[in-house]
Amino acid sequence: MPVNQEKSAKVLLKMWRPFLLFLLVTFVAAQVHIKVAAPENFDDDDEETDSVPVQVVPLQRNERTNPCYLKRCGRGEECILDENINAKCVCIRECEDELDERFRVCSVRNETFASECHLDRAKCLCKNGDHECKHSSPKKLRLDYYGACKEMTSCEDWELKQFPGRMRDWTFVVMKEMARRNELGDYLELLRTANADDHHTDAVIWKFCNLDVRPQDRHVSRRELLMVIATIKPLEHCLVPFLNKCDDNSDHTITLDEWGTCLELDQGHLADKCEAIHNRAKRT
């Protein structure tokens, strides 16, 4: 390969890497239905519905006899047994020390925490008015993105203008990569139709349906996008402005029509295929 072509290929790969990661993360998140706490102004109303499995300390040989076995505690909490052997949720008493910088997270108040556990514990302490709370507003103690906090560059108008085309192309690239790995399953027909369309419409619809998982209501909420945002935001500075632009009526959800408009698809080619896509996902 000529030197100039090789350099161009490396630059292109570097540009595509964040979005390839974005699309792969959304696919994995859709399959396992990951639940995470919402950041500020991302669906605040249902924040407290999140719960996580607790670590059970066996009371007897059969841990199912432990009252904590069926107890569900919120984020930043763990289950303990009180003096009457009743299950009780309390703020996590101690998070494991994380020396690996890869476990660090950044909150929406631009504060770095050693791990997500440390962030969740801090929020729990403040929410409960504990004397260990070091922050004035628990609502500011929310995950913004994974990794230590850093200065985020602004998304320029020309970059935002290019974003729909980049996202359409990258969605299609991920479908092809998954097909190459024999991981696309029953979606091969969608790949063929996307390949025949310059805008890769079926690939874009496929991605929307993968994001629409909790609930499957043809509306992608900010909560459903959170895992994607938290993972990719430090790598792709135009992602959040783009998603905000897609929410045309500012109702904190993105409909299929809004998704298609935002990605500059021909509305005449936009069709709701989510039911078929979700049914295929159950078979894979």
XYZ file of C-alpha atoms in Angstrom:
284
model
C 0.000 0.000 0.000
C 1.416 3.467 -0.888
C 2.536 5.555 2.090
C -0.147 8.229 1.591
C -2.922 5.640 1.374
C -1.619 3.901 4.487
C -1.630 7.186 6.416
C -5.155 7.949 5.219
C -6.334 4.519 6.323
C -4.838 5.019 9.788
C -6.470 8.437 10.142
C -9.826 7.021 9.028
C -9.554 4.148 11.507
C -8.756 6.587 14.313
C -11.826 8.669 13.428
C -14.084 5.629 13.252
C -12.910 3.911 16.428
C -15.069 5.903 18.907
C -18.206 5.365 16.872
C -17.525 1.693 16.282
C -17.200 1.378 20.043
C -20.420 3.376 20.452
C -22.395 1.063 18.224
C -20.950 -2.129 19.684
C -21.701 -0.892 23.208
C -25.306 -0.137 22.288
C -25.722 -3.611 20.830
C -24.327 -5.297 23.948
C -26.361 -3.057 26.244
C -29.514 -3.935 24.336
C -28.870 -7.641 24.737
C -28.225 -7.584 28.494
C -30.586 -4.693 29.389
C -27.985 -2.835 31.448
C -29.455 -0.617 34.183
C -27.627 2.462 35.381
C -28.573 5.596 37.263
C -29.623 8.576 35.172
C -27.532 11.752 35.058
C -28.995 15.161 35.782
C -31.826 16.166 33.395
C -31.882 12.634 31.961
C -35.272 11.252 32.996
C -35.141 12.349 36.621
C -38.592 10.992 37.417
C -37.681 7.317 37.412
C -34.242 7.574 38.948
C -35.202 5.905 42.209
C -36.634 2.848 40.458
C -33.156 1.484 39.832
C -32.146 -1.349 42.100
C -29.191 -3.660 42.108
C -28.612 -7.190 43.402
C -27.096 -7.121 46.866
C -24.241 -9.164 48.200
C -25.721 -11.730 50.560
C -23.934 -12.734 53.737
C -25.223 -16.277 54.427
C -26.983 -16.610 57.759
C -27.046 -20.388 57.505
C -25.575 -22.943 55.158
C -28.415 -22.328 52.704
C -28.139 -18.637 51.824
C -31.802 -18.562 50.763
C -32.691 -18.465 54.459
C -30.976 -15.083 54.728
C -33.606 -12.272 54.759
C -31.283 -10.269 52.500
C -31.689 -12.842 49.744
C -34.914 -11.279 48.451
C -34.132 -7.718 49.515
C -33.545 -5.240 46.707
C -31.471 -2.194 47.522
C -30.886 0.949 45.496
C -27.672 2.108 43.900
C -25.004 2.864 46.474
C -26.695 0.617 49.036
C -26.087 -2.832 50.470
C -28.217 -5.129 52.603
C -27.371 -5.876 56.224
C -29.207 -7.649 59.039
C -30.294 -5.544 61.992
C -30.397 -6.684 65.612
C -33.716 -8.449 64.961
C -32.324 -10.333 61.937
C -34.385 -8.178 59.575
C -33.035 -7.162 56.183
C -32.140 -3.497 55.960
C -30.669 -1.370 53.162
C -27.872 0.993 54.163
C -25.324 2.995 52.217
C -22.360 0.888 51.160
C -20.041 0.942 54.134
C -16.802 0.651 52.202
C -15.857 0.513 48.521
C -12.880 -1.470 47.385
C -9.823 0.690 46.799
C -9.237 0.972 43.062
C -5.689 1.813 42.047
C -6.356 1.174 38.372
C -7.191 4.498 36.697
C -9.473 2.704 34.247
C -12.078 2.358 37.011
C -12.360 6.102 37.570
C -15.591 7.905 36.720
C -16.543 11.533 36.234
C -19.681 13.025 37.786
C -21.864 15.726 36.239
C -20.242 18.217 38.628
C -16.916 17.428 36.945
C -15.491 15.584 39.943
C -13.472 12.401 39.536
C -14.261 9.401 41.753
C -12.071 6.333 42.199
C -14.872 4.063 40.941
C -18.597 3.957 40.269
C -19.029 2.404 43.714
C -17.453 5.471 45.343
C -19.748 7.774 43.362
C -22.885 5.788 44.233
C -21.900 5.615 47.900
C -21.319 9.377 48.054
C -24.740 10.041 46.575
C -26.409 7.644 49.000
C -24.748 9.311 51.995
C -25.857 12.765 50.878
C -29.374 11.639 50.035
C -29.724 10.250 53.561
C -28.216 13.336 55.211
C -25.290 11.365 56.605
C -22.532 13.315 58.352
C -20.022 11.787 55.915
C -21.651 13.641 53.009
C -19.217 16.125 51.477
C -21.511 17.561 48.802
C -24.343 20.056 49.017
C -26.570 18.572 46.308
C -27.093 14.809 45.839
C -28.568 15.488 42.382
C -25.145 16.652 41.236
C -23.665 13.284 42.196
C -24.455 11.456 38.995
C -22.388 9.625 36.460
C -21.445 11.720 33.457
C -18.934 9.415 31.805
C -16.431 6.658 32.494
C -12.848 7.743 33.072
C -11.251 10.615 34.955
C -12.733 14.053 34.316
C -11.106 16.046 31.562
C -11.716 19.233 29.629
C -14.286 18.518 26.932
C -13.938 20.333 23.630
C -17.057 21.865 22.129
C -18.676 20.404 19.029
C -18.296 22.818 16.139
C -21.202 23.466 13.774
C -19.414 21.843 10.846
C -18.753 18.717 12.915
C -22.393 18.477 13.978
C -23.457 18.897 10.370
C -21.287 15.927 9.352
C -22.461 13.732 12.206
C -25.626 12.206 10.627
C -23.683 10.887 7.649
C -20.934 9.540 9.877
C -23.444 7.778 12.094
C -25.294 6.206 9.157
C -22.047 4.913 7.697
C -20.718 3.663 11.015
C -23.956 1.841 11.809
C -23.626 0.017 8.517
C -19.933 -0.712 9.169
C -20.820 -2.331 12.502
C -23.446 -4.519 10.834
C -20.850 -5.670 8.308
C -18.292 -6.317 11.046
C -20.795 -8.364 13.049
C -21.658 -10.341 9.928
C -17.962 -11.003 9.357
C -17.764 -12.414 12.889
C -20.919 -14.489 12.332
C -22.637 -12.488 15.100
C -25.396 -10.863 13.064
C -27.688 -13.895 13.151
C -31.110 -13.318 11.598
C -30.294 -9.732 10.622
C -28.429 -10.603 7.412
C -31.402 -9.609 5.255
C -31.361 -6.149 6.862
C -27.676 -5.913 6.016
C -28.399 -6.723 2.373
C -31.120 -4.078 2.096
C -28.942 -1.537 3.924
C -26.129 -2.243 1.475
C -28.413 -1.470 -1.475
C -29.361 1.921 0.002
C -26.910 4.847 0.001
C -28.324 6.045 3.336
C -28.241 2.524 4.875
C -31.786 3.051 6.164
C -32.324 -0.471 7.506
C -29.044 -0.321 9.431
C -30.202 2.915 11.076
C -33.604 1.395 11.940
C -31.860 -1.704 13.327
C -29.781 0.472 15.641
C -32.815 2.427 16.856
C -34.623 -0.821 17.702
C -31.556 -2.136 19.559
C -31.589 0.993 21.699
C -35.336 0.744 22.375
C -35.239 -1.961 25.047
C -36.664 -0.714 28.347
C -39.530 -0.591 27.554
C -39.886 -1.503 23.892
C -42.225 1.382 23.120
C -40.722 2.957 19.967
C -39.312 5.752 22.113
C -35.627 5.785 23.032
C -35.287 7.551 26.368
C -32.243 9.311 27.720
C -32.024 6.499 30.263
C -31.766 3.933 27.463
C -28.968 6.016 25.959
C -27.072 6.495 29.213
C -24.727 3.523 28.904
C -23.779 4.691 25.429
C -23.218 8.288 26.520
C -21.210 7.374 29.625
C -18.939 5.116 27.583
C -18.425 7.209 24.466
C -18.731 10.847 25.585
C -15.018 11.288 26.423
C -14.119 9.932 22.963
C -16.785 11.579 20.795
C -17.493 15.153 21.861
C -20.343 15.640 19.364
C -22.413 12.687 20.595
C -24.486 14.480 23.255
C -25.176 17.621 21.154
C -26.269 15.347 18.322
C -28.637 13.316 20.527
C -30.064 16.518 22.006
C -30.709 17.758 18.488
C -32.540 14.520 17.672
C -35.005 15.169 20.517
C -36.869 17.706 18.418
C -39.716 18.366 20.877
C -37.501 18.218 24.011
C -39.581 15.514 25.716
C -36.483 13.500 26.755
C -37.257 10.718 24.283
C -36.413 10.136 20.629
C -39.078 8.594 18.410
C -38.365 6.619 15.262
C -39.518 9.589 13.162
C -37.213 11.948 15.080
C -34.374 9.437 14.705
C -34.932 9.242 10.956
C -35.181 13.011 10.560
C -32.067 13.569 12.658
C -30.126 11.084 10.540
C -31.469 12.709 7.372
C -33.328 9.670 6.076
C -36.074 9.739 3.481
C -39.260 9.513 5.564
C -40.866 7.547 2.754
C -38.348 4.745 3.359
C -38.654 4.825 7.148
C -40.646 1.871 8.484
C -41.234 0.478 11.967
C -39.449 -2.881 11.957
C -38.768 -3.050 15.690
C -41.207 -5.860 16.461
C -39.576 -8.129 13.890
C -36.093 -7.091 15.041
C -36.902 -7.720 18.713
C -38.425 -11.108 17.853
C -35.289 -12.051 15.948
C -33.160 -10.968 18.902
C -35.022 -13.435 21.128
C -34.073 -16.271 18.781
C -30.361 -15.445 18.720
